[in-house]
C-alpha positions as a Markdown table, in Angstrom:
| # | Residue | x | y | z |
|---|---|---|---|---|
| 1 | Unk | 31.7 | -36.6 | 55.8 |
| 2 | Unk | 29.1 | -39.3 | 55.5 |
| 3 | Unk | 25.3 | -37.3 | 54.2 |
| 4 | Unk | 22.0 | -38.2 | 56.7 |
| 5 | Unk | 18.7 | -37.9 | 54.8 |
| 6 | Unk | 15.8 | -37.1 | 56.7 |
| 7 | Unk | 11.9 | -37.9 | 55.2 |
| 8 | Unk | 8.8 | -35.7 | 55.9 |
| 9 | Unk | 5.6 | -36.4 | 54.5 |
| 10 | Unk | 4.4 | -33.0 | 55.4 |
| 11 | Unk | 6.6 | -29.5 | 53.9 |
| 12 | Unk | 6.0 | -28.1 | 57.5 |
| 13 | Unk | 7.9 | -30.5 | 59.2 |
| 14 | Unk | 10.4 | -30.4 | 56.1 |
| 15 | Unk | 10.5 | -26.3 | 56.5 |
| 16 | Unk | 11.4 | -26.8 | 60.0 |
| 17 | Unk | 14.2 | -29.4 | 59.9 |
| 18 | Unk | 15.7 | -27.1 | 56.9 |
| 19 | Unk | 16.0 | -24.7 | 59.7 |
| 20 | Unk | 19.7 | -26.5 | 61.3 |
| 21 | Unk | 22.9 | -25.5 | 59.8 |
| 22 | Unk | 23.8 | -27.9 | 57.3 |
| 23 | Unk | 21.0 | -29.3 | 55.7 |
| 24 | Unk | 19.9 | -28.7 | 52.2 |
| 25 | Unk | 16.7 | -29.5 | 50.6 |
| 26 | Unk | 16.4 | -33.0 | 48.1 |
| 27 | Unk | 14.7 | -32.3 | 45.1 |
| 28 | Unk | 15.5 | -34.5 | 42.0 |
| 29 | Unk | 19.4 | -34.1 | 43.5 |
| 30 | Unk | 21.0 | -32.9 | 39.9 |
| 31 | Unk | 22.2 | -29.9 | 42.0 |
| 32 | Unk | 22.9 | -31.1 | 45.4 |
| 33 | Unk | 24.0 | -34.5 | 45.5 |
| 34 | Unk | 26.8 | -33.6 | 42.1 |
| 35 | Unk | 27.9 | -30.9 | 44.2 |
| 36 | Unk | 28.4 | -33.7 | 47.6 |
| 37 | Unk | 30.3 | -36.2 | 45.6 |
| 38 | Unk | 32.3 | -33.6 | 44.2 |
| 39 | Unk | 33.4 | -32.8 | 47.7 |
| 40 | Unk | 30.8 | -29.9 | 48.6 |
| 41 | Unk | 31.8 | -30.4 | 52.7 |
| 42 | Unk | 29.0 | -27.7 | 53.8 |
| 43 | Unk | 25.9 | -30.0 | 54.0 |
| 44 | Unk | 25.7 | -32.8 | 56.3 |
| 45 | Unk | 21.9 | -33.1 | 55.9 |
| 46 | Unk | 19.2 | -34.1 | 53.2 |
| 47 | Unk | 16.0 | -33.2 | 53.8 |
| 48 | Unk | 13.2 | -34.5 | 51.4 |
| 49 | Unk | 9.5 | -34.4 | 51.1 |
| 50 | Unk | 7.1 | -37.1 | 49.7 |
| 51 | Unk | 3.6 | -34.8 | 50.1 |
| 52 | Unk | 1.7 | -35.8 | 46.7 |
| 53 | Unk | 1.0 | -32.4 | 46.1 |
| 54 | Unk | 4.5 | -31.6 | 45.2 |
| 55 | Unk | 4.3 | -34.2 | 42.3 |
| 56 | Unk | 1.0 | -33.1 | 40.7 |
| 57 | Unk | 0.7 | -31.1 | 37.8 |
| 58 | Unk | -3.1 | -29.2 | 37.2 |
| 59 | Unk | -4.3 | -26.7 | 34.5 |
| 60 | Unk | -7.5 | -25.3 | 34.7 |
| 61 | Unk | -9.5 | -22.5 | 33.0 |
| 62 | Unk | -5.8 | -21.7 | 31.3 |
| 63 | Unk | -4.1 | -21.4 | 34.8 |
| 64 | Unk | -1.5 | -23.6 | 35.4 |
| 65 | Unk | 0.3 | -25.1 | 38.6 |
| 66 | Unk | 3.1 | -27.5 | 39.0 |
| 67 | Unk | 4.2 | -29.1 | 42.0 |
| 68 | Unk | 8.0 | -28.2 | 42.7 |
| 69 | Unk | 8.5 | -31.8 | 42.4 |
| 70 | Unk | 7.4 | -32.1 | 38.9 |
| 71 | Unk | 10.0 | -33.1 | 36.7 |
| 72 | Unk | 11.2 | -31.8 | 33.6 |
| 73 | Unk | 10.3 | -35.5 | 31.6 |
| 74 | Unk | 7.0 | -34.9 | 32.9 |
| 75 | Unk | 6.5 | -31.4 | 31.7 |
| 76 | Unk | 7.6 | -32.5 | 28.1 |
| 77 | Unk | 5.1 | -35.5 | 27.9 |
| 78 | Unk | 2.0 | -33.6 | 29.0 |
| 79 | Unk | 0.2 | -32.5 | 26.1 |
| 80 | Unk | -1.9 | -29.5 | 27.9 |
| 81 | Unk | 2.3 | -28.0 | 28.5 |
| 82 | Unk | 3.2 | -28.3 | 24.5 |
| 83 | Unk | 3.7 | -24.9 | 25.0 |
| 84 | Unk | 6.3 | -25.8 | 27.4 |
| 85 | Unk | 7.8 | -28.7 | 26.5 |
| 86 | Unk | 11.0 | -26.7 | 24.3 |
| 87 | Unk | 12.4 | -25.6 | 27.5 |
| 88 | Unk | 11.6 | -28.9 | 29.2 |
| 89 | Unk | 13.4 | -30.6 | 27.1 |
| 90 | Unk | 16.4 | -28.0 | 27.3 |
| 91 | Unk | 17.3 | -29.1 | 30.7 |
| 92 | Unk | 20.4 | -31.7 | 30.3 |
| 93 | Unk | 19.6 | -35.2 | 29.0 |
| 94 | Unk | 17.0 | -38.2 | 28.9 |
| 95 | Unk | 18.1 | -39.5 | 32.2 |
| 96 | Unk | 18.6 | -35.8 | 33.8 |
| 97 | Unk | 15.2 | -35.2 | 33.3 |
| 98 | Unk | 13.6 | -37.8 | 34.5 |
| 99 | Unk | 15.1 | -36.2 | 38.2 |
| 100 | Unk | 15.4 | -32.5 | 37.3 |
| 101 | Unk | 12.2 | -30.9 | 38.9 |
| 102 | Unk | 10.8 | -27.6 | 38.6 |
| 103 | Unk | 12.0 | -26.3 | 42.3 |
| 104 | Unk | 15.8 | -27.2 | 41.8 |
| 105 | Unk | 15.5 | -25.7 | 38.4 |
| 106 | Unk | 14.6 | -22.2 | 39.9 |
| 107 | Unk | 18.0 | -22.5 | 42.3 |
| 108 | Unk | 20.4 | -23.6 | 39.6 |
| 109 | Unk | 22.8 | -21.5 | 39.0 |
| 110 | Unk | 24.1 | -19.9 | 35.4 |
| 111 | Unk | 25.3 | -22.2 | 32.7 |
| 112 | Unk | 21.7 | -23.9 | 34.3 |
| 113 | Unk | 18.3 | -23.0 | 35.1 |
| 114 | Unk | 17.1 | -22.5 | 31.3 |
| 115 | Unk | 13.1 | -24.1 | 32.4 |
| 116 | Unk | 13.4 | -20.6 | 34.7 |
| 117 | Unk | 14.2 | -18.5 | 32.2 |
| 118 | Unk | 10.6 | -19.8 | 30.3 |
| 119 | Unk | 9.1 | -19.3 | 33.6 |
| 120 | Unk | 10.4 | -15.6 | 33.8 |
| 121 | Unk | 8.8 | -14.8 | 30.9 |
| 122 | Unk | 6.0 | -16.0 | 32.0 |
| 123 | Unk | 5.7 | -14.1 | 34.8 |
| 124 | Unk | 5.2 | -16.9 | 36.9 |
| 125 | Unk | 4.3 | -17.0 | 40.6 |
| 126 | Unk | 6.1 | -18.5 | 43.4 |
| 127 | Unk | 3.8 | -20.3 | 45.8 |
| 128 | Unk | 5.8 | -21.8 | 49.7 |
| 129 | Unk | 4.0 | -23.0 | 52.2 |
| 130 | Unk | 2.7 | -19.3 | 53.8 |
| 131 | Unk | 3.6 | -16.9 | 50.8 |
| 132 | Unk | 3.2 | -16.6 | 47.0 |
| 133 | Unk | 5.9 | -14.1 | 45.5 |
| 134 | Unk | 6.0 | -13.0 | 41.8 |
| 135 | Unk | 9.3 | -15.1 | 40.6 |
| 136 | Unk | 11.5 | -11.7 | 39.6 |
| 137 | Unk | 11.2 | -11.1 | 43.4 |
| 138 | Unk | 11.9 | -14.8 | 44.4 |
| 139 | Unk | 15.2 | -14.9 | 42.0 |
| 140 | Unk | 15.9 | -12.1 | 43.5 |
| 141 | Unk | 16.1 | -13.0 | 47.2 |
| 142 | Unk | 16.8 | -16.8 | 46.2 |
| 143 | Unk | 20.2 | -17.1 | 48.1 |
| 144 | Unk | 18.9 | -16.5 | 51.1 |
| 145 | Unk | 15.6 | -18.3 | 51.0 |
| 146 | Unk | 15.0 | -21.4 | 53.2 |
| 147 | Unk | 11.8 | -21.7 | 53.4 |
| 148 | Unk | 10.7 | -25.2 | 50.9 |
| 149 | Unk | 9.4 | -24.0 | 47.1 |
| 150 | Unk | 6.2 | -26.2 | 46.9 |
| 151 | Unk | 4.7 | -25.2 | 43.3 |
| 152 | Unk | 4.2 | -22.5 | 40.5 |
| 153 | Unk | 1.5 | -21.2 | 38.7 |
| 154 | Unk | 0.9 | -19.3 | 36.0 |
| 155 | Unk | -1.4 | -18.5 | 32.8 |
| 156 | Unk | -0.9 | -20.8 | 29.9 |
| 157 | Unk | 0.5 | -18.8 | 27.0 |
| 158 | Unk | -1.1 | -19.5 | 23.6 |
| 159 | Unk | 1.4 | -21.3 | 21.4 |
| 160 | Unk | 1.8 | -18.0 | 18.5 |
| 161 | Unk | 2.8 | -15.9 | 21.8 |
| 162 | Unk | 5.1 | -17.8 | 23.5 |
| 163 | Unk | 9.0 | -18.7 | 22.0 |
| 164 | Unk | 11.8 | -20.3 | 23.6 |
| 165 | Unk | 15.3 | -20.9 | 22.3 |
| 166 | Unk | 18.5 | -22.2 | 24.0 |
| 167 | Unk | 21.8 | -22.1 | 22.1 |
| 168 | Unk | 24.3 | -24.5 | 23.0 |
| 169 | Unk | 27.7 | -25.5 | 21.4 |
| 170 | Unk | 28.0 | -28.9 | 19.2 |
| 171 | Unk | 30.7 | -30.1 | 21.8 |
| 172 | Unk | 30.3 | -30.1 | 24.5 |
| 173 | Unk | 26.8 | -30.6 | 23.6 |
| 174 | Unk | 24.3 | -29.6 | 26.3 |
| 175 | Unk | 25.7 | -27.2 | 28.7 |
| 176 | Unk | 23.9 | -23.2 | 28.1 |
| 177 | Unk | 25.6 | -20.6 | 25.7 |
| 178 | Unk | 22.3 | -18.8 | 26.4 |
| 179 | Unk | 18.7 | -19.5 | 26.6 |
| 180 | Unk | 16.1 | -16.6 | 25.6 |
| 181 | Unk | 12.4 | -17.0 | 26.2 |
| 182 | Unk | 9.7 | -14.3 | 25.1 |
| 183 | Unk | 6.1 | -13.9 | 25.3 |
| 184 | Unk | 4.4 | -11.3 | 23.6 |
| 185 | Unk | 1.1 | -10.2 | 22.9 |
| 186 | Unk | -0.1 | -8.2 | 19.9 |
| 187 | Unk | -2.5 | -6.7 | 17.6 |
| 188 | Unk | -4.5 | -8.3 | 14.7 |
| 189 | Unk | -2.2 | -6.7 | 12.4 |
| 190 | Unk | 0.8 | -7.6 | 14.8 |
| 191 | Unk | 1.6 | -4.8 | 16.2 |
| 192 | Unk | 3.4 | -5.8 | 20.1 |
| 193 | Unk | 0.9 | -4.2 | 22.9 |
| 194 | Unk | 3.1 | -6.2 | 25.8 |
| 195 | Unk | 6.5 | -7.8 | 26.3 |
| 196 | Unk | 8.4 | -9.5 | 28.4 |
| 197 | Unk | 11.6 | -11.1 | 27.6 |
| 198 | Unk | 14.1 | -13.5 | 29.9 |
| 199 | Unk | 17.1 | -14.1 | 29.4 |
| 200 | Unk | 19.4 | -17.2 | 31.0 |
| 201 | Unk | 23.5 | -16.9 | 31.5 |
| 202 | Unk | 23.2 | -13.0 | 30.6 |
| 203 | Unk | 24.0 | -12.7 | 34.5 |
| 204 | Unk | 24.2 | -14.9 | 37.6 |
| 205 | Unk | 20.1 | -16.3 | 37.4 |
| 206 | Unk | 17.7 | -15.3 | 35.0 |
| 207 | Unk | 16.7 | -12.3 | 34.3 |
| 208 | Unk | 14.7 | -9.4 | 32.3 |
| 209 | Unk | 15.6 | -7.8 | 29.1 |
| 210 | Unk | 14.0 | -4.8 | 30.0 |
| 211 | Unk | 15.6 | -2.1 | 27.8 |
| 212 | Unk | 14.7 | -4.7 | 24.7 |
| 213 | Unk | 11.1 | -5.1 | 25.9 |
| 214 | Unk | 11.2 | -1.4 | 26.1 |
| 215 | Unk | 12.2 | -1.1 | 22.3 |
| 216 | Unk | 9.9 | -3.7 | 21.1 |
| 217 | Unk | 6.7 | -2.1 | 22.3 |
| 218 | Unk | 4.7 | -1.0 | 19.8 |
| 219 | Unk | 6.6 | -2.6 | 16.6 |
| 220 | Unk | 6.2 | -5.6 | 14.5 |
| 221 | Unk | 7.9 | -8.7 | 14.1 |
| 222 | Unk | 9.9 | -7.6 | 11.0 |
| 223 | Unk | 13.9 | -6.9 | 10.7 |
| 224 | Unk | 13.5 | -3.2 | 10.4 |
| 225 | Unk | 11.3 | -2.8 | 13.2 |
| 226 | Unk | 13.2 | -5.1 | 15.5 |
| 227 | Unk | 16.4 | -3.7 | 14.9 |
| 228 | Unk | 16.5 | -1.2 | 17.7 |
| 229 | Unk | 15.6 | -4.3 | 20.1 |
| 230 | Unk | 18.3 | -6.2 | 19.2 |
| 231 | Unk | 20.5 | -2.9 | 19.5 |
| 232 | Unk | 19.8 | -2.6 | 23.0 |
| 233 | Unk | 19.3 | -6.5 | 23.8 |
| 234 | Unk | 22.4 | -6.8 | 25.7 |
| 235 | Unk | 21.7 | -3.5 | 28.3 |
| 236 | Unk | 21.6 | -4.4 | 31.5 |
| 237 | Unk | 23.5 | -7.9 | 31.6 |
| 238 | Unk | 26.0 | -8.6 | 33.4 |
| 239 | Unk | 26.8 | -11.9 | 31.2 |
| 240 | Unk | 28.4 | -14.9 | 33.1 |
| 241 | Unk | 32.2 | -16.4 | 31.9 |
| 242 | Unk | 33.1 | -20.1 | 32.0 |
| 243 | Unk | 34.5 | -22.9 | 30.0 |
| 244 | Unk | 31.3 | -23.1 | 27.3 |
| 245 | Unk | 31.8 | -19.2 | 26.6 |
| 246 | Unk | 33.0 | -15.5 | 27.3 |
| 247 | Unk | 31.1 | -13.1 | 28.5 |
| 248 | Unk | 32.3 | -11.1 | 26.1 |
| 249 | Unk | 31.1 | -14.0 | 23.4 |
| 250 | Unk | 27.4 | -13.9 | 25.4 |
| 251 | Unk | 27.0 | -10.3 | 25.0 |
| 252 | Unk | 28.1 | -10.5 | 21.0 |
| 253 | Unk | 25.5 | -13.7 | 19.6 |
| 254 | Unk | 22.5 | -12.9 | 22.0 |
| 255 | Unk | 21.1 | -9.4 | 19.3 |
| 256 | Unk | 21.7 | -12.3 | 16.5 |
| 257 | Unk | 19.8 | -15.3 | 18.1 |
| 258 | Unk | 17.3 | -12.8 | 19.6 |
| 259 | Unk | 16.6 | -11.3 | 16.5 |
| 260 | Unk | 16.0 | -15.2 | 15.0 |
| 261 | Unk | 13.6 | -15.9 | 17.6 |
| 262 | Unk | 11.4 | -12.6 | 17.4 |
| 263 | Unk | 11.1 | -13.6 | 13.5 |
| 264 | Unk | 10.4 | -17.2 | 13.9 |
């Protein structure tokens, strides 16, 4: 079945032709045009979205926003996102980047999404056209969303408070084992007054650690005092299974690349 592509220069007329059966939004297309010329039969219909605001990336008074069309290459080389660019950078290759934008990242499922995951910990918000939804709600109710994802903002974490790892295998190279991402803030003498922790491939999207942000309030960054966090780290998952690794495996390295992280 041959694919139309329709082109909007405004997200209400895009929002509106998303609305007929078939049709599928076109972002970068790492998502949706792999999964049409691998035979995906169930969309007939592109619909893109050249708006310049999707494209632009601003930070301002430590709030950040980026357009749903930024990219993941774009991320990396801004210097006012070093924060950011570890889990830019974690999304797939040189060439996958340069297409891979921040709104296809939020719908991609488990091995993928690890940018989300950094975004989940940042407790990021969600901004369409007529709503802005805190993204735990939008991952959430993602499945059934149509309406077109046009940015995100959120507060610029200081670089000592923010930590992203993703742990891959050496072959294939690339592909998820898991991707953790943490922001914390804490005392002068480094006790942990606030948490939060996401985890990628530990279920079907992203999602919260919330037992192990539970466990981590009010210690410091040192083995002993981390040890009940990592004891607890895997509560609450529901860890995916597929050719990179086990569920089982997922549940088993995640306390020992956690606890790596939370000690630098």
């Amino acid at each position: 079945m041959a694919l139309t592509l329709q082109t909007f220069s405004a997200v209400k007329d895009a929002n509106a032709a998303l609305m007929a059966a078939g049709t599928r939004y076109l972002g970068g297309g790492t998502l949706v045009v792999r999964a049409a010329n691998e035979g995906d039969v169930s969309v007939s219909s592109l619909v893109r979205v050249t708006e310049p605001s999707l494209s632009a990336i601003t930070a301002s008074g430590g709030e950040v926003r980026l357009g749903a069309s930024v990219t993941m290459a774009a991320i990396a080389r801004d210097p006012d996102l070093a924060q950011l660019a570890p889990a830019a950078r974690a999304v797939g290759g040189p060439a996958i980047r340069n297409m891979a934008t921040v709104g296809g990242n939020l719908f991609a499922p488990a091995p993928y999404g690890d940018f989300t995951v950094a975004l989940l910990a940042l407790d990021a918000i969600i901004v369409t056209e007529d709503s802005e939804v805190p993204i735990q709600t939008f991952l959430a109710g993602r499945d059934t969303s149509r309406a077109i994802v046009t940015g995100v903002t959120f507060v610029l974490p200081r670089a000592e408070s923010f930590r992203f790892l993703k742990v891959s295998r050496v072959k294939p190279k690339g592909v998820s084992v898991l991707s953790i991402a943490t922001h914390l803030q804490r005392t002068a003498d480094g006790t942990v007054t606030s948490v939060r922790i996401a985890l990628g491939c530990m279920a079907d999207r992203p999602m919260r650690a919330r037992a192990a942000e539970k466990a981590l309030l009010g210690c410091k960054l040192t083995a002993e005092e981390i040890a009940p966090t990592l004891a607890v780290a895997a509560e609450g998952t529901s860890p995916i299974t597929d050719p990179i690794a086990s569920a089982w495996y997922r549940t088993q390295v995640l306390p020992v690349h956690l606890g790596r992280l939370l000690l630098g």
